[in-house]
Amino acid sequence: MRQRELGAFMILFGILLLLACSYFIFRGLEMESKVSELSKSIDNLTRGIGGEVGVCVINERGELVYALNPDMKLIPASNVKLLTCAAALHILGPSYTYETKVCYSGTLVNGTLYGDIIVKGAGDPSITYEDIRKLAKNISSLIRLIEGDILVDEGIFDEEYVEESWEIEDLQYYYAARVSGLSVEKNVIKIVVSPGRREGDPARVDLIPKTSYVEVVNYVRTVGGDKSDVNARKVFDENKVILRGEIGVQSDPVEFVRTVEEPSLYFGNLLMESLELEGVVVRGTVRKGVLPEGAVEIGLIRSRPLSELVKEMMKRSDNMMADHLLKTIGAFKYGRGSFENGVRAVTSFLDELGVPNNIMMVDGSGLSRLNGVSPKILALLLQKVKDQPYFDYFINSLPIAGVDGTLKRRMVGTPAEGRVFAKTGTLSGVSALSGYVKSSKGEVVFSIMVNSPASREELRKIVDGICLEIVRLFGSQ
């Protein structure tokens, strides 16, 4: 009897073992088929474009299931922001807030300050003109006459306002805004050009925010009709913009956004002008300085928590915010904010996470073409971050295909819509997309990077095509 039972057990065990082997063989063949399909699709999509392509895919179980040139360093463009965002959340924490302090030195007697107003910057990239107006209103309730100066302390960061490898022609545009320890309005100014009352009149020019800190030279004339042909050129390294061209008397206003030099002085001038609007007399000038010991705090600008700031940064791909965050983590870990210290903080973070730090990183935004990172490192970063307590903040900061951010108009009406959470990256000759596909079993990690002389439209079509194939083959619902 026992022998018969043992025989039955062995038969059953053999059947189960055979089924298990068959399952794993089938899974292996299925995976091999998917890898082959993806390879063929990528070959078809990239045929004839020249350049280099790198792709990595990690499945829900954390297994690397596809790799094409995984270790090749490619220009990542704004995919660098994945490193900056993750490092900032890890080092500072999602609840971190910036605190910009306003103090006075000297003595305050019956509304007259015999001393200076000092603003101590914290590196906050989110301060607005409205914040300054509120600050001025609060100060005006205490002080009606300032016999001294407005001092701005930007010392938390160094004075390398731009990364040296950024293209000179980019420096007048918003995406290359200056990086300062004391900033306001993203360190840009809006110039609104409107037609004059009649043909032949000079165009009307308004600055937002209104300030004398930026000089505008206006050579634009009003002509007949409703067409406009206006250009705005910022003079290199100066707060001076030259307007040329024509604007139709029936034309809508034309708007330009240009960068501002010396952001801390921009802040100080806006504060002084806002105080004057509140009826406060300022005898002195705006100048750089250092917060002295014993200064009395009379105001504070507190930012939104980091979890909200990184969401704004990643959804919009905001370069200015990314570079400020890079310098912030540099200051937090090493005492002073700089591009170099920020990169040190990122590489230290990668070491702590167990991700190879074999990257070439010079800024936090990805604007520099000297940045270099492999798709495997980005994929490993994305995988490791899944196990961190701030992961929900991280993934929810990413643009969603067909829904919002820089992916709002991409992959609309496809299986990727609403399921791909990923960071875009675009420069001339560069297109990248790295992030997650949400599936029924978790998140599939992917990184796609293409460096090629093909047009921006062609590259975007290729990257989206590869992403859709990853969704189809690996992102089961």
PDB file of N, CA, C and O in Angstrom, residues 73 83 343-344 346-352 354-361 372-373 377:
ATOM      1  N   LYS A  73      26.860  56.630 -22.820  1.00  0.00           N
ATOM      2  CA  LYS A  73      26.525  57.961 -22.333  1.00  0.00           C
ATOM      3  C   LYS A  73      25.983  58.802 -23.485  1.00  0.00           C
ATOM      4  O   LYS A  73      26.660  58.984 -24.495  1.00  0.00           O
ATOM      5  N   LEU A  83      17.371  63.149 -12.100  1.00  0.00           N
ATOM      6  CA  LEU A  83      18.418  63.085 -11.081  1.00  0.00           C
ATOM      7  C   LEU A  83      18.244  64.195 -10.055  1.00  0.00           C
ATOM      8  O   LEU A  83      18.322  63.970  -8.843  1.00  0.00           O
ATOM      9  N   VAL A 343      26.217  68.888  -8.008  1.00  0.00           N
ATOM     10  CA  VAL A 343      26.538  67.622  -8.677  1.00  0.00           C
ATOM     11  C   VAL A 343      27.169  66.645  -7.681  1.00  0.00           C
ATOM     12  O   VAL A 343      26.871  65.443  -7.715  1.00  0.00           O
ATOM     13  N   ARG A 344      28.029  67.146  -6.775  1.00  0.00           N
ATOM     14  CA  ARG A 344      28.582  66.284  -5.723  1.00  0.00           C
ATOM     15  C   ARG A 344      27.467  65.658  -4.888  1.00  0.00           C
ATOM     16  O   ARG A 344      27.529  64.470  -4.530  1.00  0.00           O
ATOM     17  N   VAL A 346      24.411  65.051  -5.868  1.00  0.00           N
ATOM     18  CA  VAL A 346      23.701  64.052  -6.680  1.00  0.00           C
ATOM     19  C   VAL A 346      24.484  62.752  -6.738  1.00  0.00           C
ATOM     20  O   VAL A 346      23.913  61.656  -6.569  1.00  0.00           O
ATOM     21  N   THR A 347      25.796  62.819  -6.970  1.00  0.00           N
ATOM     22  CA  THR A 347      26.588  61.591  -7.055  1.00  0.00           C
ATOM     23  C   THR A 347      26.628  60.864  -5.705  1.00  0.00           C
ATOM     24  O   THR A 347      26.591  59.634  -5.657  1.00  0.00           O
ATOM     25  N   SER A 348      26.664  61.638  -4.618  1.00  0.00           N
ATOM     26  CA  SER A 348      26.600  61.029  -3.285  1.00  0.00           C
ATOM     27  C   SER A 348      25.262  60.335  -3.077  1.00  0.00           C
ATOM     28  O   SER A 348      25.198  59.229  -2.504  1.00  0.00           O
ATOM     29  N   PHE A 349      24.194  60.948  -3.540  1.00  0.00           N
ATOM     30  CA  PHE A 349      22.855  60.359  -3.453  1.00  0.00           C
ATOM     31  C   PHE A 349      22.788  59.051  -4.240  1.00  0.00           C
ATOM     32  O   PHE A 349      22.231  58.050  -3.767  1.00  0.00           O
ATOM     33  N   LEU A 350      23.364  59.034  -5.448  1.00  0.00           N
ATOM     34  CA  LEU A 350      23.364  57.807  -6.255  1.00  0.00           C
ATOM     35  C   LEU A 350      24.120  56.691  -5.539  1.00  0.00           C
ATOM     36  O   LEU A 350      23.685  55.536  -5.552  1.00  0.00           O
ATOM     37  N   ASP A 351      25.253  57.045  -4.926  1.00  0.00           N
ATOM     38  CA  ASP A 351      26.003  56.053  -4.149  1.00  0.00           C
ATOM     39  C   ASP A 351      25.133  55.467  -3.043  1.00  0.00           C
ATOM     40  O   ASP A 351      25.110  54.248  -2.827  1.00  0.00           O
ATOM     41  N   GLU A 352      24.433  56.324  -2.345  1.00  0.00           N
ATOM     42  CA  GLU A 352      23.585  55.878  -1.233  1.00  0.00           C
ATOM     43  C   GLU A 352      22.461  54.980  -1.718  1.00  0.00           C
ATOM     44  O   GLU A 352      22.065  54.022  -1.041  1.00  0.00           O
ATOM     45  N   GLY A 354      22.640  53.077  -4.339  1.00  0.00           N
ATOM     46  CA  GLY A 354      23.174  51.881  -4.975  1.00  0.00           C
ATOM     47  C   GLY A 354      23.105  51.926  -6.481  1.00  0.00           C
ATOM     48  O   GLY A 354      23.087  50.877  -7.148  1.00  0.00           O
ATOM     49  N   VAL A 355      23.089  53.141  -7.037  1.00  0.00           N
ATOM     50  CA  VAL A 355      23.078  53.332  -8.491  1.00  0.00           C
ATOM     51  C   VAL A 355      24.460  53.800  -8.918  1.00  0.00           C
ATOM     52  O   VAL A 355      25.029  54.696  -8.287  1.00  0.00           O
ATOM     53  N   PRO A 356      25.044  53.231  -9.974  1.00  0.00           N
ATOM     54  CA  PRO A 356      26.365  53.695 -10.424  1.00  0.00           C
ATOM     55  C   PRO A 356      26.355  55.202 -10.681  1.00  0.00           C
ATOM     56  O   PRO A 356      25.410  55.729 -11.266  1.00  0.00           O
ATOM     57  N   ASN A 357      27.399  55.889 -10.223  1.00  0.00           N
ATOM     58  CA  ASN A 357      27.430  57.343 -10.389  1.00  0.00           C
ATOM     59  C   ASN A 357      28.300  57.762 -11.571  1.00  0.00           C
ATOM     60  O   ASN A 357      28.839  58.874 -11.612  1.00  0.00           O
ATOM     61  N   ASN A 358      28.425  56.877 -12.527  1.00  0.00           N
ATOM     62  CA  ASN A 358      29.233  57.147 -13.716  1.00  0.00           C
ATOM     63  C   ASN A 358      28.461  58.064 -14.676  1.00  0.00           C
ATOM     64  O   ASN A 358      27.988  57.653 -15.732  1.00  0.00           O
ATOM     65  N   ILE A 359      28.295  59.312 -14.248  1.00  0.00           N
ATOM     66  CA  ILE A 359      27.550  60.280 -15.043  1.00  0.00           C
ATOM     67  C   ILE A 359      28.428  61.500 -15.289  1.00  0.00           C
ATOM     68  O   ILE A 359      29.382  61.760 -14.569  1.00  0.00           O
ATOM     69  N   MET A 360      28.082  62.226 -16.343  1.00  0.00           N
ATOM     70  CA  MET A 360      28.686  63.533 -16.587  1.00  0.00           C
ATOM     71  C   MET A 360      27.561  64.539 -16.418  1.00  0.00           C
ATOM     72  O   MET A 360      26.641  64.600 -17.239  1.00  0.00           O
ATOM     73  N   MET A 361      27.614  65.305 -15.326  1.00  0.00           N
ATOM     74  CA  MET A 361      26.533  66.234 -15.000  1.00  0.00           C
ATOM     75  C   MET A 361      27.142  67.578 -14.642  1.00  0.00           C
ATOM     76  O   MET A 361      28.028  67.661 -13.795  1.00  0.00           O
ATOM     77  N   GLY A 372      26.051  64.012 -19.710  1.00  0.00           N
ATOM     78  CA  GLY A 372      26.031  62.695 -20.333  1.00  0.00           C
ATOM     79  C   GLY A 372      25.638  61.636 -19.322  1.00  0.00           C
ATOM     80  O   GLY A 372      26.187  61.585 -18.220  1.00  0.00           O
ATOM     81  N   VAL A 373      24.675  60.804 -19.688  1.00  0.00           N
ATOM     82  CA  VAL A 373      24.216  59.742 -18.791  1.00  0.00           C
ATOM     83  C   VAL A 373      23.705  58.589 -19.646  1.00  0.00           C
ATOM     84  O   VAL A 373      23.225  58.798 -20.766  1.00  0.00           O
ATOM     85  N   ILE A 377      21.588  53.810 -16.300  1.00  0.00           N
ATOM     86  CA  ILE A 377      21.653  54.522 -15.024  1.00  0.00           C
ATOM     87  C   ILE A 377      20.322  55.190 -14.713  1.00  0.00           C
ATOM     88  O   ILE A 377      19.833  55.139 -13.577  1.00  0.00           O
TER      89      ILE A 377
END
